[in-house]
mmCIF file of C-alpha atoms in Angstrom:
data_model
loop_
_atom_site.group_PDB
_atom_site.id
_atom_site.type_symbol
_atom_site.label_atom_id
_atom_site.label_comp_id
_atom_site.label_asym_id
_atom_site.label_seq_id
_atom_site.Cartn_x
_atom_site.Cartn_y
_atom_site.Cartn_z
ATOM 1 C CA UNK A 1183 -4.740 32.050 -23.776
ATOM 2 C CA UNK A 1184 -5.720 30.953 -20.472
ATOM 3 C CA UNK A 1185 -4.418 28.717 -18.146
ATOM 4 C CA UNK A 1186 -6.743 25.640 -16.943
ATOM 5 C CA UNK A 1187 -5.290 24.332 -13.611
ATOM 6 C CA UNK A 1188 -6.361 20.874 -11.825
ATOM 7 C CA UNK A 1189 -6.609 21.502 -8.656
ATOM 8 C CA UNK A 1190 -6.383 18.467 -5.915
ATOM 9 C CA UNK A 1191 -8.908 18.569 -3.043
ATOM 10 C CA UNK A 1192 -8.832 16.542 0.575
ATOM 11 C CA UNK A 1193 -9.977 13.254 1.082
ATOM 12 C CA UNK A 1194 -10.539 13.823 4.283
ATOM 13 C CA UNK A 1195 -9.206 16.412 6.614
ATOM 14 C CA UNK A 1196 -9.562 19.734 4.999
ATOM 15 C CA UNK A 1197 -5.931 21.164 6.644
ATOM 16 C CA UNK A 1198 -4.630 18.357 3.594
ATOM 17 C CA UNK A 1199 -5.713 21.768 1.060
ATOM 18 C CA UNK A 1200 -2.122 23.211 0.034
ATOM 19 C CA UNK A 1201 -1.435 26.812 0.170
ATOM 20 C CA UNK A 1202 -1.318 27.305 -4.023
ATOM 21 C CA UNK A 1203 -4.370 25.455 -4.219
ATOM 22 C CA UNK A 1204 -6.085 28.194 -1.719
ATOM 23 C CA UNK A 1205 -4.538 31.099 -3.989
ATOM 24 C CA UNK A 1206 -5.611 29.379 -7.042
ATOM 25 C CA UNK A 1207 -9.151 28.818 -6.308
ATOM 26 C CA UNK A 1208 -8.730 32.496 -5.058
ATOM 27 C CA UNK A 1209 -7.564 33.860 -7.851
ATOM 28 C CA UNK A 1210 -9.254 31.590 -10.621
ATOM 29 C CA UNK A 1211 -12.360 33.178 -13.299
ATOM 30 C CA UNK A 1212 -14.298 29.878 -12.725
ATOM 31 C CA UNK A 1213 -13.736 26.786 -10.405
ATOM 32 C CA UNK A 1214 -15.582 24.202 -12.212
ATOM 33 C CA UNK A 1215 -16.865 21.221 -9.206
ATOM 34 C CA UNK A 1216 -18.105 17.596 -9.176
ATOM 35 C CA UNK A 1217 -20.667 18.559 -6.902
ATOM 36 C CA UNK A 1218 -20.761 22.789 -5.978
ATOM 37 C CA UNK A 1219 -22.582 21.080 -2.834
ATOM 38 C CA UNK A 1220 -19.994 19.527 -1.603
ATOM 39 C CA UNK A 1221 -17.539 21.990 -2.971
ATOM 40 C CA UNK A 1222 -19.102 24.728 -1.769
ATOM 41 C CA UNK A 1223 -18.888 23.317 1.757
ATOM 42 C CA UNK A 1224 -14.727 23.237 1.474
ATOM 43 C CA UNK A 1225 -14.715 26.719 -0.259
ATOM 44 C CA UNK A 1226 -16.815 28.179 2.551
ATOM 45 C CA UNK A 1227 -14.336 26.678 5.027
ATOM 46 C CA UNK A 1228 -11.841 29.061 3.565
ATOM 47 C CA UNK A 1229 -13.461 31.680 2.938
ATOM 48 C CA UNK A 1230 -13.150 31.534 -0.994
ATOM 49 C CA UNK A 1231 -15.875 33.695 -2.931
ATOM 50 C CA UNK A 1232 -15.929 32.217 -6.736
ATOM 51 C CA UNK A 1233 -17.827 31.281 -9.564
ATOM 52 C CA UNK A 1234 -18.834 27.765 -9.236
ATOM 53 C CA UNK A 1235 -20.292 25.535 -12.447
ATOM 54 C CA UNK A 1236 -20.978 22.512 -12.063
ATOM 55 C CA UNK A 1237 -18.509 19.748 -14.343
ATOM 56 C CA UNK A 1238 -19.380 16.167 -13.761
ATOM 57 C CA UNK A 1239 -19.424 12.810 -15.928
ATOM 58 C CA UNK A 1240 -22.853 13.633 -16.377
ATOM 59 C CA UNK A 1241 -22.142 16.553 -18.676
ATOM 60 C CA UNK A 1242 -18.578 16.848 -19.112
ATOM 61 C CA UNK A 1243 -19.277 16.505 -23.074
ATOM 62 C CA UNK A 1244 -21.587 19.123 -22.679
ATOM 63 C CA UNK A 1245 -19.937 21.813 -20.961
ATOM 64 C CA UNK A 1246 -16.067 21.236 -22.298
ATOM 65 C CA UNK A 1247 -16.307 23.191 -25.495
ATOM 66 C CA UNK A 1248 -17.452 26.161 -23.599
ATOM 67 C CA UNK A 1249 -15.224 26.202 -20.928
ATOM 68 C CA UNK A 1250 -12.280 25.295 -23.845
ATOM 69 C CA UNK A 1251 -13.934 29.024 -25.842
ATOM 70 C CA UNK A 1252 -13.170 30.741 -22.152
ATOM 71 C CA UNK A 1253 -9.922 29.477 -21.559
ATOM 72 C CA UNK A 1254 -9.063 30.492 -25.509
ATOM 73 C CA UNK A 1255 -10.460 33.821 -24.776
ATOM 74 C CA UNK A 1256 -7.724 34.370 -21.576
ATOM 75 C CA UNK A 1257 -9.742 33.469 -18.582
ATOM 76 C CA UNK A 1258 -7.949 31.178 -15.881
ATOM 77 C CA UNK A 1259 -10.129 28.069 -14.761
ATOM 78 C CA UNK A 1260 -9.564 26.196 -11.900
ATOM 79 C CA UNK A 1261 -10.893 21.846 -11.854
ATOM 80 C CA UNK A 1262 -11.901 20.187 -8.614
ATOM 81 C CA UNK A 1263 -13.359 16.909 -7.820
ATOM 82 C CA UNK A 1264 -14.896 15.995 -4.486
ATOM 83 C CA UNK A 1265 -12.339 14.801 -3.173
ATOM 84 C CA UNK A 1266 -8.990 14.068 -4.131
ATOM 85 C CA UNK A 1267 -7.373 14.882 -7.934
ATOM 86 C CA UNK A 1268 -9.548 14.939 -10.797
ATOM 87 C CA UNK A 1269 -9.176 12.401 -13.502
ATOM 88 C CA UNK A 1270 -8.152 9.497 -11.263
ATOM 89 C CA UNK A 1271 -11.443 7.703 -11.228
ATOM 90 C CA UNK A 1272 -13.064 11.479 -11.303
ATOM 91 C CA UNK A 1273 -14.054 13.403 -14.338
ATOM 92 C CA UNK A 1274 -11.286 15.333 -15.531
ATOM 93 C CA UNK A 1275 -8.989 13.272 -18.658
ATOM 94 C CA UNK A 1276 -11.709 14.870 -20.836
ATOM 95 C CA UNK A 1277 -10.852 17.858 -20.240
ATOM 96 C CA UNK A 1278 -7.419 18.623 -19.801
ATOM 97 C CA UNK A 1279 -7.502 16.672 -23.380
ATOM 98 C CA UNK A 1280 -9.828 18.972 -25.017
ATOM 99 C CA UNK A 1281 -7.795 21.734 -23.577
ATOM 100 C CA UNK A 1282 -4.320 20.081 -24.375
ATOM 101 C CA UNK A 1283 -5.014 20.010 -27.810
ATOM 102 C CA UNK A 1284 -6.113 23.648 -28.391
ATOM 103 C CA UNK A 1285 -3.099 24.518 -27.273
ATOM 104 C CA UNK A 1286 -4.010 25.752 -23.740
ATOM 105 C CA UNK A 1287 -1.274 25.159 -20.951
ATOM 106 C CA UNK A 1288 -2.650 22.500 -18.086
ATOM 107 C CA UNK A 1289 -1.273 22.576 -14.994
ATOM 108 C CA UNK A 1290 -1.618 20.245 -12.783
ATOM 109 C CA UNK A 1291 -0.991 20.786 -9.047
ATOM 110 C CA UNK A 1292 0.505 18.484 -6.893
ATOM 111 C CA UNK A 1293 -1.546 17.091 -3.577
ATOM 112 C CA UNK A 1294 -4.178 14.840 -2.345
ATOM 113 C CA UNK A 1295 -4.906 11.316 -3.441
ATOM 114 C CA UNK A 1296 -5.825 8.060 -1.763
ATOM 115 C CA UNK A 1297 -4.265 5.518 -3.571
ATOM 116 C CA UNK A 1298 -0.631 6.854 -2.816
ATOM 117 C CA UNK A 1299 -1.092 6.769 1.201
ATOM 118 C CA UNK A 1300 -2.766 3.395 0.922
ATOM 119 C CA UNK A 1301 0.116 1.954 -0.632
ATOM 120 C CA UNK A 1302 2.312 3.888 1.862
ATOM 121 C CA UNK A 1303 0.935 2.263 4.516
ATOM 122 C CA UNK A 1304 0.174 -0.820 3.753
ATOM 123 C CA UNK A 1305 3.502 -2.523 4.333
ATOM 124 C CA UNK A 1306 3.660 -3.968 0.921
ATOM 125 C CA UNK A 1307 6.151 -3.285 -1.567
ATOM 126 C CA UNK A 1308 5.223 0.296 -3.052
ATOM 127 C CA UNK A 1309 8.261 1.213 -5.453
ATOM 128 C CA UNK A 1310 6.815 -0.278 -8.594
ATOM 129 C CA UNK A 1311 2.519 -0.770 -8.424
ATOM 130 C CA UNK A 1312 0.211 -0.424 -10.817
ATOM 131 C CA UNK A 1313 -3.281 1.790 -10.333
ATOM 132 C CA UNK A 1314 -6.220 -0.178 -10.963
ATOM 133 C CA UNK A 1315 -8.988 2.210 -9.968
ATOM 134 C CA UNK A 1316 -12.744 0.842 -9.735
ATOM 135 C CA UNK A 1317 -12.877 -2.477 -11.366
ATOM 136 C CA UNK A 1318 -16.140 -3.161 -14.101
ATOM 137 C CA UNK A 1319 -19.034 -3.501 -11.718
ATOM 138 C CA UNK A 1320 -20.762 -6.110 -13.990
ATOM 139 C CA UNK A 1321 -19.656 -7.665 -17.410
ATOM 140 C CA UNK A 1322 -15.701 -7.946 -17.770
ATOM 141 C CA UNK A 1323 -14.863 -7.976 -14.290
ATOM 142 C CA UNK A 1324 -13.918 -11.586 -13.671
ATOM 143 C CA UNK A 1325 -12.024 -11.245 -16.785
ATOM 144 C CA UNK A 1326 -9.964 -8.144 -15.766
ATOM 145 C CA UNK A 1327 -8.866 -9.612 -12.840
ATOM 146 C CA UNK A 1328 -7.651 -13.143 -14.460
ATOM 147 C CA UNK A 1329 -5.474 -10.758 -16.585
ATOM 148 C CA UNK A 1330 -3.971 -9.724 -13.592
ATOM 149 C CA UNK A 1331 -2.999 -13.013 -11.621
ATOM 150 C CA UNK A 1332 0.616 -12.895 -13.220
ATOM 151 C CA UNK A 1333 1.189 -9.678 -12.179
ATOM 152 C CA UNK A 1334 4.436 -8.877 -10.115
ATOM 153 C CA UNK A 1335 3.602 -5.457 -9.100
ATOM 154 C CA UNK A 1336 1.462 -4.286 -6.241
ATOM 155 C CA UNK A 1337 -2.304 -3.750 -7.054
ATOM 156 C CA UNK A 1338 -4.414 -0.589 -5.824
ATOM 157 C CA UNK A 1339 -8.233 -1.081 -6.350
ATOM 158 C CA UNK A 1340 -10.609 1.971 -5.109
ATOM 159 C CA UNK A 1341 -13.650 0.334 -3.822
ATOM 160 C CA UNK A 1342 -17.187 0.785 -2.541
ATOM 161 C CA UNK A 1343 -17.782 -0.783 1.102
ATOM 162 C CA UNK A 1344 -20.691 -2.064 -0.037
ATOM 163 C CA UNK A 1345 -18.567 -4.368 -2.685
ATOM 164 C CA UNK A 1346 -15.599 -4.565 -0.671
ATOM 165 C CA UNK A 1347 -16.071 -8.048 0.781
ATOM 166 C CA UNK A 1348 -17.447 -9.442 -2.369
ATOM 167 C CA UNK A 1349 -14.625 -7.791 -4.153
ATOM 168 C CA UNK A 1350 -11.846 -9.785 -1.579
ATOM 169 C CA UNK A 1351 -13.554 -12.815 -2.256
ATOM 170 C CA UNK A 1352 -13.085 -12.367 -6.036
ATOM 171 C CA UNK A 1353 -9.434 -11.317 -5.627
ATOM 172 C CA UNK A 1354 -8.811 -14.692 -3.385
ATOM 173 C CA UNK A 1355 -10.270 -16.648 -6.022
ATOM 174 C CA UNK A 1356 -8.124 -15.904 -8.475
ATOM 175 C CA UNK A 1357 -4.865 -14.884 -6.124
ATOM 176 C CA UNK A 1358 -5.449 -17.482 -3.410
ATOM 177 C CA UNK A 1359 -6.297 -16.885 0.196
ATOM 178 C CA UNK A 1360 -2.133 -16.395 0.691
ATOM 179 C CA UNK A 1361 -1.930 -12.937 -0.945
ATOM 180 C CA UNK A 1362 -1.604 -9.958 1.433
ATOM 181 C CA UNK A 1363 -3.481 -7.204 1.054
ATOM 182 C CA UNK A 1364 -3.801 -4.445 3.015
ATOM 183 C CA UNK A 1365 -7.632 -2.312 3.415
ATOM 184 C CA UNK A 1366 -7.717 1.384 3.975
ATOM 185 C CA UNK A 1367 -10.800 3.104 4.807
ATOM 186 C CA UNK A 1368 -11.562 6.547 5.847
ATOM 187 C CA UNK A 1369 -7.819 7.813 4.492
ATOM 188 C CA UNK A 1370 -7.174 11.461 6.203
ATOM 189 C CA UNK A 1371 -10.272 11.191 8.268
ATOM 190 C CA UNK A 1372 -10.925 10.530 11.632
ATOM 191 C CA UNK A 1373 -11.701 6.924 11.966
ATOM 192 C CA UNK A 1374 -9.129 6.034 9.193
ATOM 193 C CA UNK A 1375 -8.101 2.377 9.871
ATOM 194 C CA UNK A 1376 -5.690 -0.026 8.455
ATOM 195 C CA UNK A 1377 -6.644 -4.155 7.655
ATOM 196 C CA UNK A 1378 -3.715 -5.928 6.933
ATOM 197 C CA UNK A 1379 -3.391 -9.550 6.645
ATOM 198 C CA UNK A 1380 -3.937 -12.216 3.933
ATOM 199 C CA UNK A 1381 -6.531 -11.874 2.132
ATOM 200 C CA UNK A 1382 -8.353 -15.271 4.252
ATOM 201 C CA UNK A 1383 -7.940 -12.812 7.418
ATOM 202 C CA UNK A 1384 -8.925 -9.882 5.738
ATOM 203 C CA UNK A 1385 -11.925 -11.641 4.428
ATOM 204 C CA UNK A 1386 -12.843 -12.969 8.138
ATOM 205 C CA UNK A 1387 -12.270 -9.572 9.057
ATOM 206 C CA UNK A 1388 -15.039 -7.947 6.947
ATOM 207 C CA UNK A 1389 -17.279 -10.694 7.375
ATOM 208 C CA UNK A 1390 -17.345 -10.123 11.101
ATOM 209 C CA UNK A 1391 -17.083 -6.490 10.768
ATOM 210 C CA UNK A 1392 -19.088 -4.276 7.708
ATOM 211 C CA UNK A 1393 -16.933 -2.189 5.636
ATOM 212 C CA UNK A 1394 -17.503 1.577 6.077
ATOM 213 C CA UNK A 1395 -16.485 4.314 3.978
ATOM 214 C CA UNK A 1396 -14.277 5.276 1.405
ATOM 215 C CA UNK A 1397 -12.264 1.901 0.472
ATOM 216 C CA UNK A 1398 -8.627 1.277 -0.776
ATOM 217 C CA UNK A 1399 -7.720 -2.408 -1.335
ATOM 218 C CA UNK A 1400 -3.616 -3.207 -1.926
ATOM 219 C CA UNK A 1401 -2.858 -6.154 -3.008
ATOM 220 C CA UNK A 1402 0.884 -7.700 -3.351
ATOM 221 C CA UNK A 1403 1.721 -8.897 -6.607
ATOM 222 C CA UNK A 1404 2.982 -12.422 -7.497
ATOM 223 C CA UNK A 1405 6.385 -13.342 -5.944
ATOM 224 C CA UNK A 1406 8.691 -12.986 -8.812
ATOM 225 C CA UNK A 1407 10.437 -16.187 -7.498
ATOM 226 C CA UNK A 1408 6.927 -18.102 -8.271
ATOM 227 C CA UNK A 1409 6.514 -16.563 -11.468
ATOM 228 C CA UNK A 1410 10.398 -17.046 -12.804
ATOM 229 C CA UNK A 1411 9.604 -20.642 -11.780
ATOM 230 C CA UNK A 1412 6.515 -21.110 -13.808
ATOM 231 C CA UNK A 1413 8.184 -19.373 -16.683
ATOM 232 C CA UNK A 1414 10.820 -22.091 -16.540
ATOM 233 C CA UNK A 1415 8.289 -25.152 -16.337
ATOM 234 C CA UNK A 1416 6.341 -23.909 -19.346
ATOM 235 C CA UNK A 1417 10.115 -23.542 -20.769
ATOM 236 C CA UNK A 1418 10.718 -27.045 -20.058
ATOM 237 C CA UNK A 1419 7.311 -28.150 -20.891
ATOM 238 C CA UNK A 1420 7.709 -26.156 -24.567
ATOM 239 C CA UNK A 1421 11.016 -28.262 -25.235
ATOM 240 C CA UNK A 1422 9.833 -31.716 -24.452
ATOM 241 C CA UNK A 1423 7.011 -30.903 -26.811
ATOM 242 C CA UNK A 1424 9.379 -29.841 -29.692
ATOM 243 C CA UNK A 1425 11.578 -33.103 -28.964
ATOM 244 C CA UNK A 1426 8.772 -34.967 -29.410
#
């Protein structure tokens, strides 16, 4: 058996690479890419000389029973995204499941991801959150986010700048203009920049100034305080019913 290894990529400046990821790709049978375009351009930075196939959403149920038969048959295969670590909100669940289940060890290697220095920086509260990813672009998207407006825990929503203020305005309608949130854009990269504020003064931000690049929004979750309070009014509220 082989040994199918998902390897993290930069988001932004390429020094972020680790050392074991450089060996692996090295070393690896196949390095299977998003995009060997924009792969190629980080594996030419280093120097790495490797078999590149292309493994996307596109035709990840295509290509995963084949590259499930190599691993089985000893090779060592190497995953990449674009940018960051595949399967969060890249193709890459698919197959380390496929593989998982015929038995294959997956290892996954530690290193670069957006969401985690977003919520680093943002000032907000970042020991419990939950990972939201890309909300529904269309149908269920209002919905998704009223089944978050009890949430306690701190909110991380990847986003496209292109979205990004219509996005804020959704999350103030249903949060309130009060919430903070914090915008990241350009995370590793040169012009990286931090928006922090509520999100009224985020929202005049971005209305005054277009969102560019690759977007993280953080939002803080509802003060527990307000939320042990409501619990206890619809307590209240349940036992006035009953007495009547």
């Amino acid at each position: 058996m082989g040994i199918l290894y998902i390897v993290p990529t930069p988001v932004g400046n390429m020094e972020d690479i680790t050392l074991r990821a450089l060996r692996i790709l090295k070393e690896a049978d196949l390095v299977l890419a998003e995009d060997t375009r924009t792969s190629g351009i980080l594996l030419k930075h280093y120097d790495i000389k490797c078999h590149l196939m292309a493994h996307h959403k596109f035709n990840e149920h295509g290509t995963t029973a084949g590259v499930v038969e190599r691993l089985k048959a000893g090779q060592v295969i190497a995953l990449i995204s674009d940018a960051g670590t595949p399967g969060i909100s890249d193709p890459g669940f698919f197959l380390a499941r496929e593989a998982a289940k015929a038995g294959i060890t997956v290892q996954t290697l530690p290193g670069a991801t957006a969401c985690i220095p977003a919520i680093v920086s943002s000032g907000l509260p970042c020991d419990r959150f939950c990972f939201e990813g890309f909300l529904p672009q269309k149908k269920g998207r209002m919905t998704h986010l009223e089944s978050l407006r009890e949430e306690t825990r701190t909110m991380i929503f990847y986003e496209s700048p292109y979205r990004t203020l219509k996005t804020l305005q959704q999350l103030r309608d249903v949060f309130g203009g009060d919430r903070q949130v914090s915008v990241a854009r350009e995370i590793s990269k040169v012009h990286e920049e931090h928006v922090r504020g509520t999100l009224d003064e985020v929202i005049s931000h971005f209305e005054e100034t277009e969102p560019r690049g690759e977007i993280v929004i953080v939002v803080a979750g509802k003060e527990k305080e307000k939320a042990k309070k409501k619990d206890r009014r619809n307590d209240a509220d349940d036992e006035n019913e009953k007495e009547e």
